[in-house]
XYZ file of C-alpha atoms in Angstrom:
609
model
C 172.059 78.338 -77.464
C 173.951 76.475 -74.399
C 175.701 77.879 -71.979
C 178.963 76.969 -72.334
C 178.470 78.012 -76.503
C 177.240 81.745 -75.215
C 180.462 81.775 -72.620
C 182.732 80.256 -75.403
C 181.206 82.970 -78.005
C 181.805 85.925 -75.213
C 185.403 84.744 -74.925
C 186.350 84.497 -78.377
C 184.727 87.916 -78.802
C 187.395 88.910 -76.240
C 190.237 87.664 -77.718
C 189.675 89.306 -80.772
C 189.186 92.644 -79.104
C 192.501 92.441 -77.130
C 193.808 91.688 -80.768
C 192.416 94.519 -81.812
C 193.950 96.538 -79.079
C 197.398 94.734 -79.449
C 197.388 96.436 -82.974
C 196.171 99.478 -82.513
C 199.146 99.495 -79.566
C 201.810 98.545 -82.081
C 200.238 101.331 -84.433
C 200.952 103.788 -81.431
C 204.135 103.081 -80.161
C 207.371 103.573 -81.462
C 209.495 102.132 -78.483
C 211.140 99.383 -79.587
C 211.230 97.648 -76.036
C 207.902 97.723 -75.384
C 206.669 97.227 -78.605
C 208.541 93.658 -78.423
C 206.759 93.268 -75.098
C 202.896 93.462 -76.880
C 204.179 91.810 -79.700
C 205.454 88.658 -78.113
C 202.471 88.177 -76.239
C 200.506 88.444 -79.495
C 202.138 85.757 -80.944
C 202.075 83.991 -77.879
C 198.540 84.437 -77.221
C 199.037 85.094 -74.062
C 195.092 86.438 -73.746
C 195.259 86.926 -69.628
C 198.240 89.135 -69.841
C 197.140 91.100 -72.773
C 193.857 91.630 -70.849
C 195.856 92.942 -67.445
C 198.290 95.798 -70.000
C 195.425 96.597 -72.339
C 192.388 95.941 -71.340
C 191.804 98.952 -68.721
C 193.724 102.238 -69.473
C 195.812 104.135 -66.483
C 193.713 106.203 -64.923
C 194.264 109.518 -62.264
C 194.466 108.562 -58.943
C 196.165 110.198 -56.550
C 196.668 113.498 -58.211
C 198.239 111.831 -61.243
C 199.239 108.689 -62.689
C 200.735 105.358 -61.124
C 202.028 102.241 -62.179
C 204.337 99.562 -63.024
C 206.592 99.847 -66.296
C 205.773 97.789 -68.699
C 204.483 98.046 -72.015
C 200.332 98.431 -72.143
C 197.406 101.259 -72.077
C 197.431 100.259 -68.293
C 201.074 100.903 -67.345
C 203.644 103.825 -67.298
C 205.641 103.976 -70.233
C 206.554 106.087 -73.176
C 203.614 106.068 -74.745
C 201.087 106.654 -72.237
C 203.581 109.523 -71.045
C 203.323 111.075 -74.309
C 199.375 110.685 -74.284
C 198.817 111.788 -70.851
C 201.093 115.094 -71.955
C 199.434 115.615 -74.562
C 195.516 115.856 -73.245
C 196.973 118.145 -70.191
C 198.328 120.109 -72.779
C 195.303 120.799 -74.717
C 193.242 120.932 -71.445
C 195.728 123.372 -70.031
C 195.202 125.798 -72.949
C 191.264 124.645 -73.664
C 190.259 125.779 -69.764
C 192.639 129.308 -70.137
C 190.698 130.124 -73.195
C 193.907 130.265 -75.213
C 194.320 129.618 -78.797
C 197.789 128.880 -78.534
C 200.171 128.166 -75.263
C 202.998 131.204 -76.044
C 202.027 132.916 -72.818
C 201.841 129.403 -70.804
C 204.833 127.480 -68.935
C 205.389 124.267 -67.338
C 207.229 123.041 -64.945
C 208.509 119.397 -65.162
C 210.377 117.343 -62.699
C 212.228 113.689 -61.953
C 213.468 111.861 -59.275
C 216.065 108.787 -59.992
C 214.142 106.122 -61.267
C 214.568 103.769 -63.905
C 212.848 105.986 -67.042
C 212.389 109.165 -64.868
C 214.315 111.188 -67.156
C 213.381 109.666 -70.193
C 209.449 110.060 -69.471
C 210.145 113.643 -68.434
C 212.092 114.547 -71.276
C 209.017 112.981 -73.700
C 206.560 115.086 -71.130
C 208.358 118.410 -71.703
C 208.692 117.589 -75.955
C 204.951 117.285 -75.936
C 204.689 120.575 -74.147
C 207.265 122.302 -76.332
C 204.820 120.852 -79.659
C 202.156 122.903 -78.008
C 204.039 126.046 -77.261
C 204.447 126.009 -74.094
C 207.112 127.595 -71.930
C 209.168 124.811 -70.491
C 210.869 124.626 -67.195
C 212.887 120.919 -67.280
C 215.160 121.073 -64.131
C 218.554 119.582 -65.298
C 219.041 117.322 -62.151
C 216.287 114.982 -60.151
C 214.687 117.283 -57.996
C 212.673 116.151 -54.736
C 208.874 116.543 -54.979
C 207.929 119.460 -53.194
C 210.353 121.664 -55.683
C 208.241 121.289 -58.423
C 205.006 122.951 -56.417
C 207.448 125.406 -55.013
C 208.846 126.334 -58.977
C 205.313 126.242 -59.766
C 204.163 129.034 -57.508
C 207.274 131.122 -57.698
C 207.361 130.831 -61.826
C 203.636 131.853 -61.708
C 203.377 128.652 -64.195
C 200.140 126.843 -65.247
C 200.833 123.878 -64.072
C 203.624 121.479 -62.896
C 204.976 117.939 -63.387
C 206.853 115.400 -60.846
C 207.770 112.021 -62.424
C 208.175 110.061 -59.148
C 206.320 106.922 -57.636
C 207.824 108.014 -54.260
C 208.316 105.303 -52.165
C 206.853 102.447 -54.664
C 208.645 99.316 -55.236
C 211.439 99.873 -57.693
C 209.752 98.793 -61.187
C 207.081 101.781 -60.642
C 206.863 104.694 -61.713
C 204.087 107.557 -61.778
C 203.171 111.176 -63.076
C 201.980 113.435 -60.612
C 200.530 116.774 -61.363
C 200.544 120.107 -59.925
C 197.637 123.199 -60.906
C 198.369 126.401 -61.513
C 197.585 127.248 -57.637
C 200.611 125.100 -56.736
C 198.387 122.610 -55.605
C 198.211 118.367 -56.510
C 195.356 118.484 -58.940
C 191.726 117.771 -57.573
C 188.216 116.646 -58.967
C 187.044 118.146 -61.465
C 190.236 118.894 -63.214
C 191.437 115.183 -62.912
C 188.235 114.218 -64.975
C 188.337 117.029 -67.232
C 192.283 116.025 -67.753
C 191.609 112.271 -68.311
C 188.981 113.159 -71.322
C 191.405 115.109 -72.710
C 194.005 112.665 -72.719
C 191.311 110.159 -74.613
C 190.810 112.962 -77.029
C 194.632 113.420 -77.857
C 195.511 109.367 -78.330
C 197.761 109.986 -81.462
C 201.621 110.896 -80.163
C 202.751 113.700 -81.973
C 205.858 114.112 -81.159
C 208.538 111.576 -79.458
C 211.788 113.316 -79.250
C 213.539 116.699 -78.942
C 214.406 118.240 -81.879
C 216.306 121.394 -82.065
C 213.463 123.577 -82.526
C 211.790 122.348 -79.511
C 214.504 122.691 -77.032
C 214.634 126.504 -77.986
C 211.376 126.500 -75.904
C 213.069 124.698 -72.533
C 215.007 126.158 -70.129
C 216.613 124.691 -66.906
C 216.335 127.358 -63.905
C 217.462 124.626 -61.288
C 219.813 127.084 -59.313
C 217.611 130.065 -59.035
C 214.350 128.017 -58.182
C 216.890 126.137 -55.234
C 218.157 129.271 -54.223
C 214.850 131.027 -53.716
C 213.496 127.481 -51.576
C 216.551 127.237 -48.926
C 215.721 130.955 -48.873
C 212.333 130.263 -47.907
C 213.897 127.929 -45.778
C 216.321 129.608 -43.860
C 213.248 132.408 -43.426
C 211.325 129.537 -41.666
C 213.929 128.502 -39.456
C 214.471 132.058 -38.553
C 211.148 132.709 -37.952
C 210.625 131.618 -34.398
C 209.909 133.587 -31.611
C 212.510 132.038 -29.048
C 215.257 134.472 -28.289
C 218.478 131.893 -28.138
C 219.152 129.547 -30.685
C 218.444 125.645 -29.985
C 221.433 123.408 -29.961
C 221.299 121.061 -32.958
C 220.887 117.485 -31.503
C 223.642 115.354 -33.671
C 221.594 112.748 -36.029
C 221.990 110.114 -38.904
C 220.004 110.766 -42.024
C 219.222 108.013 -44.807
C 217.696 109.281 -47.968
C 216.747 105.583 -48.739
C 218.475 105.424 -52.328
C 216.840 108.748 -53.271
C 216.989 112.114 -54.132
C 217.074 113.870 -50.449
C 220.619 114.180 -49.608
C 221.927 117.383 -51.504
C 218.308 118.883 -50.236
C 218.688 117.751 -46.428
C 222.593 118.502 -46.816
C 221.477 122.238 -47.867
C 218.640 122.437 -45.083
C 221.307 121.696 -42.414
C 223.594 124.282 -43.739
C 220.982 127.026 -43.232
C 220.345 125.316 -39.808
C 223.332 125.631 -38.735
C 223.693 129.525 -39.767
C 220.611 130.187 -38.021
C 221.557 128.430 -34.615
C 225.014 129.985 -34.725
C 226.735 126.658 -34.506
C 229.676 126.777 -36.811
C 231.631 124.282 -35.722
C 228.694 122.077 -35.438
C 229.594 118.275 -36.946
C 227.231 116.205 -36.095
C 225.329 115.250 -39.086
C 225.967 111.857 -40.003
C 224.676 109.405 -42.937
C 223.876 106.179 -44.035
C 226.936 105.795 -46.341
C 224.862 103.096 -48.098
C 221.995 104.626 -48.718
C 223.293 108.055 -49.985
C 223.218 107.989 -53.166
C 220.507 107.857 -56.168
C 220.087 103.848 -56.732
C 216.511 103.426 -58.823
C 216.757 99.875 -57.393
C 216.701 100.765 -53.957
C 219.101 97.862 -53.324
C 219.686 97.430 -49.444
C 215.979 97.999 -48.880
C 212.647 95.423 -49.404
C 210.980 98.720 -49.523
C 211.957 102.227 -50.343
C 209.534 103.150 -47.642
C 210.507 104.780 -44.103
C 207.323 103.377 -42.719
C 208.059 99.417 -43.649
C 209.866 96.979 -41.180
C 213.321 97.212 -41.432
C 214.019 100.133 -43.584
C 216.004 102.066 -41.062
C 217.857 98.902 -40.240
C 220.998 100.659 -41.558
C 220.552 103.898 -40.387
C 220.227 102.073 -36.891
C 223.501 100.170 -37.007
C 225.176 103.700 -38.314
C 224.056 105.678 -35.311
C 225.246 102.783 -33.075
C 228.439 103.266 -34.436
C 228.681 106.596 -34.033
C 226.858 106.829 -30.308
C 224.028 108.839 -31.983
C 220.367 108.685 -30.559
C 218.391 109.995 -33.404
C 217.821 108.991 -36.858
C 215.894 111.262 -39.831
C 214.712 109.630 -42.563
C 213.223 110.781 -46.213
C 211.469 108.404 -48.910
C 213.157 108.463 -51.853
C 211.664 111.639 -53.654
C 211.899 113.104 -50.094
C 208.291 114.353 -49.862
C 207.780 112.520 -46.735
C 209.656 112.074 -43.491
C 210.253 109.316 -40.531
C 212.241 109.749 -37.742
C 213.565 107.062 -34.493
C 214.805 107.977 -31.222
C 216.644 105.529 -28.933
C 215.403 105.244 -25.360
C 216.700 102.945 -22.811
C 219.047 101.477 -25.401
C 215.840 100.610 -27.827
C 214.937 102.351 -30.862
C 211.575 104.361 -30.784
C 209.990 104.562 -34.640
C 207.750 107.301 -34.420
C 204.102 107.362 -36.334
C 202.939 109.516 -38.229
C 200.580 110.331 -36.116
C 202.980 110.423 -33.279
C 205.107 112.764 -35.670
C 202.618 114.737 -36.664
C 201.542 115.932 -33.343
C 205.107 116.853 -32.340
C 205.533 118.800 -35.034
C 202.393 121.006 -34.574
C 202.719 120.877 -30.844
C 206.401 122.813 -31.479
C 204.830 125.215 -33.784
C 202.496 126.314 -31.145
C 204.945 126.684 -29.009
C 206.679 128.888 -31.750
C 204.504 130.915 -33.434
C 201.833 132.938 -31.901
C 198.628 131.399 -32.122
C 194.977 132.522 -31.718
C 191.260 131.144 -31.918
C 191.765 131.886 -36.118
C 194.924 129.559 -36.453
C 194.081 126.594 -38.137
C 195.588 123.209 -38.814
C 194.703 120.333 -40.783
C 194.630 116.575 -40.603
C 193.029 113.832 -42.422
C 189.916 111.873 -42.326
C 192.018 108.539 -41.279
C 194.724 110.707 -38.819
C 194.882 110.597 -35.182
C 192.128 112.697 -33.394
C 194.663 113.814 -30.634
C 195.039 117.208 -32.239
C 191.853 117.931 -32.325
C 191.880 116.847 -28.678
C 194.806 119.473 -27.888
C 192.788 121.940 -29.729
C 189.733 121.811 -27.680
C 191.715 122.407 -24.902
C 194.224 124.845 -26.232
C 191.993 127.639 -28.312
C 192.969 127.067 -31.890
C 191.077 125.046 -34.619
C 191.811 121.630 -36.303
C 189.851 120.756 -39.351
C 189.282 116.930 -41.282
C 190.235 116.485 -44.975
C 189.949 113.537 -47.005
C 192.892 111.411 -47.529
C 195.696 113.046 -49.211
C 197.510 116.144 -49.768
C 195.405 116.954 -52.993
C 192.665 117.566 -50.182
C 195.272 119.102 -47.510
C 197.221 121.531 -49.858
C 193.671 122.821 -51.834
C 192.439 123.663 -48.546
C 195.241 125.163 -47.104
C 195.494 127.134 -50.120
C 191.768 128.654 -49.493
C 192.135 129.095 -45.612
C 195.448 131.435 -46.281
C 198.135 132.550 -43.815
C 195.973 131.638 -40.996
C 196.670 127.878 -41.960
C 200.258 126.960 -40.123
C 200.292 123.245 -40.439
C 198.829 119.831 -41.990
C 199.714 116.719 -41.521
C 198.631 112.877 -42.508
C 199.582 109.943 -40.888
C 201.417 108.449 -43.751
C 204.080 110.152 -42.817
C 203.013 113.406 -44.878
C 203.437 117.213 -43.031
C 203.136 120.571 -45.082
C 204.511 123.998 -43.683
C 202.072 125.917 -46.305
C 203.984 128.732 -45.885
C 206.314 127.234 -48.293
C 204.617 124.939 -50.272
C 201.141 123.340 -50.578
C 202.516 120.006 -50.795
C 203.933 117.494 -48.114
C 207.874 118.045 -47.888
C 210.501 116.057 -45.743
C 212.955 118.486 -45.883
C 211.373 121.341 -44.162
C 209.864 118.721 -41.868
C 213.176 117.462 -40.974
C 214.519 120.872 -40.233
C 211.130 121.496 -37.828
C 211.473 118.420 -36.404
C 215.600 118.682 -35.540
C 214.449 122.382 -34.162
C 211.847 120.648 -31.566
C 214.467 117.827 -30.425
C 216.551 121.045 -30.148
C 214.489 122.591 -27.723
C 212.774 119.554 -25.912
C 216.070 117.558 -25.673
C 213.855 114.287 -26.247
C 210.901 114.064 -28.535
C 210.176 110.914 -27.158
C 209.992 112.407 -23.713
C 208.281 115.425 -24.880
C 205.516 112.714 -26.479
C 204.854 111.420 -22.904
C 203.923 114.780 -21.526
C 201.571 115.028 -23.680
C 200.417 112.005 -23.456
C 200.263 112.284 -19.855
C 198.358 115.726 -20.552
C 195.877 114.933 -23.259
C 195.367 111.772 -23.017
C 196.838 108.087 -24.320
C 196.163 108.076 -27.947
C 197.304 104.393 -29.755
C 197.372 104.075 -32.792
C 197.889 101.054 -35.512
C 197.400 101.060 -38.889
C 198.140 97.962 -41.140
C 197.013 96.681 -44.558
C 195.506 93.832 -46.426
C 196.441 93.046 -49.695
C 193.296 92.006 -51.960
C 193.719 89.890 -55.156
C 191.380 92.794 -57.139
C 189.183 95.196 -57.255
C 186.282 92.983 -56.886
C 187.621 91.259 -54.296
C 187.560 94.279 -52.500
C 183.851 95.190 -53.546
C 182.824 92.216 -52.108
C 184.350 92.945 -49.039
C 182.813 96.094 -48.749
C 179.641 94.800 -49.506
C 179.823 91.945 -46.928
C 180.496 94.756 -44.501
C 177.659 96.809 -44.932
C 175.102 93.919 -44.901
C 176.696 93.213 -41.014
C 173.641 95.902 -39.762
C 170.688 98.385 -40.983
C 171.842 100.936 -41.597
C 174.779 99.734 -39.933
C 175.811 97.073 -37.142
C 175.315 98.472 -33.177
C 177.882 96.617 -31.822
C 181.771 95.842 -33.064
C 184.267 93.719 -30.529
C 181.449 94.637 -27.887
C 181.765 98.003 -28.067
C 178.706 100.433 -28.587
C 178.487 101.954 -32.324
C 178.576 105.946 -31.418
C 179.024 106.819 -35.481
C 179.130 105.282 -38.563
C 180.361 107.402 -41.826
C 180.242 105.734 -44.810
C 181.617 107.832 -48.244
C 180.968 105.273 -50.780
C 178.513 106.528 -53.502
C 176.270 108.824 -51.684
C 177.563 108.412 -48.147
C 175.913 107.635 -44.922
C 177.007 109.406 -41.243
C 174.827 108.789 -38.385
C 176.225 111.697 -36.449
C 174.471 114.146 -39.123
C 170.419 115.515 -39.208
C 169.870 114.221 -42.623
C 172.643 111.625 -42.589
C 174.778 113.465 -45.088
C 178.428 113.568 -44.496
C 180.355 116.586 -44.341
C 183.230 115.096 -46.358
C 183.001 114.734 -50.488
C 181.609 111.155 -51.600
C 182.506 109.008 -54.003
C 181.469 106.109 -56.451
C 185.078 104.723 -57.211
C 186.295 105.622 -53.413
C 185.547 102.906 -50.621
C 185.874 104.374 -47.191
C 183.971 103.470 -43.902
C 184.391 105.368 -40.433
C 183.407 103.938 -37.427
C 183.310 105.302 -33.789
C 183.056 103.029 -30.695
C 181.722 104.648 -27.278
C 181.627 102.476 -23.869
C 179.766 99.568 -23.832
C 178.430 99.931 -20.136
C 177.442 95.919 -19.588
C 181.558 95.702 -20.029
C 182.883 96.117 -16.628
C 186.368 96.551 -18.426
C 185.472 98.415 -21.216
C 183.529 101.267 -19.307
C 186.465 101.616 -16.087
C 189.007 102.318 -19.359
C 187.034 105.373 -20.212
C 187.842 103.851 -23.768
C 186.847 104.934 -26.883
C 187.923 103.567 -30.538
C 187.787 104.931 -33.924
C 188.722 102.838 -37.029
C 188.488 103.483 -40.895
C 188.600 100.809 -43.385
C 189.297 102.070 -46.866
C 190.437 100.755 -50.471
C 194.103 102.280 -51.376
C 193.860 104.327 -54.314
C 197.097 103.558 -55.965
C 197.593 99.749 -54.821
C 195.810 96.391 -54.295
C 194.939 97.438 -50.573
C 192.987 97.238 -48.661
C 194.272 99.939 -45.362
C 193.109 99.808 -41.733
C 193.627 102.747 -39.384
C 192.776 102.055 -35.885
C 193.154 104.852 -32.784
C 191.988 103.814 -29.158
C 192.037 106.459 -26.833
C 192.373 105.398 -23.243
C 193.232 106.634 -19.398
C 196.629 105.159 -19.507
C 199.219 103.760 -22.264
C 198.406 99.859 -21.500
C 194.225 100.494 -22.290
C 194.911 102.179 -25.451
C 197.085 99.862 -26.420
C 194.709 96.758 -25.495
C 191.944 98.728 -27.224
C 193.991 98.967 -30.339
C 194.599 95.106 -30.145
C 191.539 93.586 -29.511
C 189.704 95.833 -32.259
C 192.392 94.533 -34.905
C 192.103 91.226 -33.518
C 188.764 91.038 -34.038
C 188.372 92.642 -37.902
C 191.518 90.096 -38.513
C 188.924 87.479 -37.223
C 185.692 88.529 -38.329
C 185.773 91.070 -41.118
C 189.007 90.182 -43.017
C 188.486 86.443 -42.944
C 188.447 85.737 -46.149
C 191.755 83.226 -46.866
C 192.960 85.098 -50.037
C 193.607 88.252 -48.271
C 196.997 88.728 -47.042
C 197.597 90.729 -43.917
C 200.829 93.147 -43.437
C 203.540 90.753 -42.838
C 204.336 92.591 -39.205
C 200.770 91.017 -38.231
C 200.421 87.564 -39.885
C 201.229 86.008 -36.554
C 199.337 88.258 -34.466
């Protein structure tokens, strides 16, 4: 047999199982929309596109489910909503050793995306068909309520449909364990067998008989947060009350505004400051738009988002602007300086934050706080110094919140630098609310957090951070990449943008780090995960390298949830200008060297650079 008849036989056999799975999709789905959708590219024969909705099926990634709608075993949609339901149903009640779920509840939430309510309501009738309890809040909530309901309802598990800060045709799933916490390996595997097991919907809509097993408690589960709130903002150990700097808030199209308009309330109680007026907002950007129209991006971090929020505070001679994503799980904030607006980092943010609760709370050798694997190592840095302990996670709050959860009270703080900061005193989840409300305490106190970030600076050390993206074409494009990486040294390369190679961690399949006796990393591994650490020391045949007293770390890893391919890159230096050119030449040189490839495509801030 030829080649081109064995390729030719392989693709027809292709096309007839994509048939195959066109049918058995129109067998499944009773949405008329997107039934049209699979239907018309059937008849079409439209083989590439069928391959891209049916030939993979969504999987768990970052603690849930995350996609674009469209009809297709690969994207969110009513179907795949009901599915996914219906194995973490039967899992649910499988791993509590229940015959039935009468004893069990759920909690389910939305945000104000296109289908949010509509997948939720199909989420909590699938529930209801089981027997559970469920808890469907009557209005979109923002994220960190459904951990909060979750842990004050005592319920098995919880529910958030929300693709946060995701272009506007996305939408995701994310789910919560009976701890309170974003689901973690093993459950995620043991959920997404389930789901396999429990392919035939059986049920699509409420019926009377169902509803008699939901219940809205939106009011009492709101009440008891800004309770938990107000107890936080109370809890300091200064004597006088902080002024409240004035401030613009955008809640970028989303949910945050009756949350953050709450939060201030009890801020204002607890400063004393009646009379106080100077919360202001971005009249455009109030309220709930699912297409996020004034924005590229419904995301704090991406250039130009707080373009409006800018112009507002201009107006109004303000100097600081707060900002939530649109499910208001994570939080940005800008402060002008010398008539320029200062964007803080996450990292920058982060270390505010946690520098204000030690200045707060009272700390000792046992307080712990948390970052992740790809955050700044300034913390740690202040830690050494100060007496208390910082400790790495992986990526992600489902890492952060589990282990804040085992470490207990003496856990204060955790942060990411994607903008992500828990107070795990209320929930075990990243929330911009209650990091807005620590954050407008701080400026409170300091006056200017962009001053206060100098001094520490100036005390710690200049930490510079820049983190960017490329966007990869697929996953194999990717794999390559990584490949081509490793194969630049053995074990690894010695010498990156002439700078010595102090450490290498890599936590692809079963992991490499230099820095350990058996070369075993400390952090979990993973097949499907591609991650790679790297630590640069002084390079002493580099006059200018070794008077900087520089050192670099970088990771490289694949996003989770996108077609990225993320770069985080810290240079830590005696003064602002060598961290900076640190930072620079490093991502000059993987921009010239390791991400060379011409169908990547870098963040649009840096395709000049």
């Amino acid at each position: 047999m030829s080649v081109a008849s064995s390729t030719g036989g392989r693709l027809e056999g292709r096309k007839m199982e994509l048939e195959r799975l066109a049918q058995e999709w129109l067998s499944l789905d009773r949405n008329e929309p997107t039934r049209k959708e699979i239907q018309d590219l059937l008849d079409s024969q439209d083989f590439t596109e069928l391959e891209k909705r049916l030939g993979t099926r969504i999987s768990f990634g970052t603690a849930g489910l995350r996609a674009r709608m469209e009809a297709g075993f690969s994207r969110m949609n009513c179907l795949t909503v009901i599915q996914t339901s219906q194995g973490l149903a039967r899992h649910l009640v499988e791993t509590a050793d229940l015959t039935n779920a009468q004893e069990m509840s759920i909690i389910i939430g939305y945000d104000i995306r296109h289908n949010s309510l509509t997948f939720a309501r199909l989420a909590a009738a699938a529930f209801a068909k089981v027997g559970f309890n469920v808890v469907l809040f009557d209005d979109p909530v923002h994220t960190p309520l459904v951990p909060f309901a979750v842990k004050l309802l005592g319920a098995a598990a919880g529910i958030m449909v929300t693709a946060s800060h995701n272009p506007a045709m996305d939408n995701g799933y994310k789910v919560y364990g009976s701890n309170s916490c974003q689901i973690n390996s093993p459950a995620d595997k043991q959920i997404a067998a389930s789901i396999l097991k429990n392919l035939e919907p059986q049920q699509w809509e409420l019926t009377d008989s169902l509803n008699a097993k939901i219940s809205a408690k939106d009011e009492a589960v709101k009440s008891a947060y800004n309770q938990e709130v107000r107890r936080m903002l109370e809890g300091s150990i200064s004597k006088e009350p902080s002024p409240i700097p004035r401030f613009v808030y955008t809640a970028m199209h989303g949910v945050g505004f009756p949350f953050m308009k709450e939060a201030v309330a009890q801020l204002i109680t607890v400063a004393n400051q009646p009379s106080f007026d100077g919360f202001f907002w971005v009249q455009e950007q109030v309220d709930p738009d699912p297409d996020f129209s004034t924005v590229r991006f419904p995301n704090p971090e991406e250039h130009g988002a707080l373009d409006l929020a800018m112009a507002t505070a201009d107006k109004n001679n303000v100097f600081l602007i707060l900002a939530t994503d649109p499910d208001a799980d994570r939080f940005a904030a800008a402060e002008k300086v010398d008539g320029k607006w200062h964007q803080f980092t996450g990292d920058q943010m982060g270390v505010l934050l946690a520098y204000h609760i030690l200045e707060e709370v009272k700390f000792s050798s046992d307080t712990v706080m948390l970052t992740s694997a790809v955050s700044s190592q300034m913390l740690s840095t202040i830690a050494a110094k100060e007496g208390f302990q910082v400790e790495e996670c992986m990526t992600g709050f489902k890492w952060l919140g589990n282990r804040a959860r085992t470490i207990g009270k003496k856990c204060v703080f955790a942060y990411e630098e994607a903008l992500g900061y828990m107070l795990p005193n209320i929930v075990f989840d990243k929330d911009g609310i209650t990091a807005a409300m620590t954050f407008l305490r701080a400026a409170g106190r300091w006056g200017s957090p962009y001053r206060k970030l100098q001094d520490l600076y100036e005390k710690y050390g200049y930490f510079r951070t820049m983190n960017t993206y490329w966007k990869s074409a697929d996953a194999s494009m990717t794999t390559k990449l990584f490949e081509k990486i490793r194969e630049r040294g053995n074990p690894y390369p010695t010498i990156i943008n002439g700078m010595k190679v102090s450490r290498w961690r890599d936590l692809t399949g079963d992991g490499y780090d230099s820095a350990t006796d058996n070369h075993v990393p400390g952090l979990p591994t993973s097949k499907s995960t591609q991650m790679i650490t790297c630590w640069l020391g002084n390079d002493d045949d580099d006059d200018d390298v070794a008077a900087s007293g520089q050192q670099v770390r970088f990771t490289v890893r694949a996003s989770g949830t996108e077609p990225k391919i993320k770069v985080y890159i810290e240079s830590r230096g005696e003064t602002a200008e060598a961290a900076e050119r640190g930072a620079l030449g490093l991502l000059r040189y993987l921009k010239e060297t390791w991400f060379d490839e011409p169908s990547l495509k870098v963040e649009e801030k840096y395709s000049s650079f």
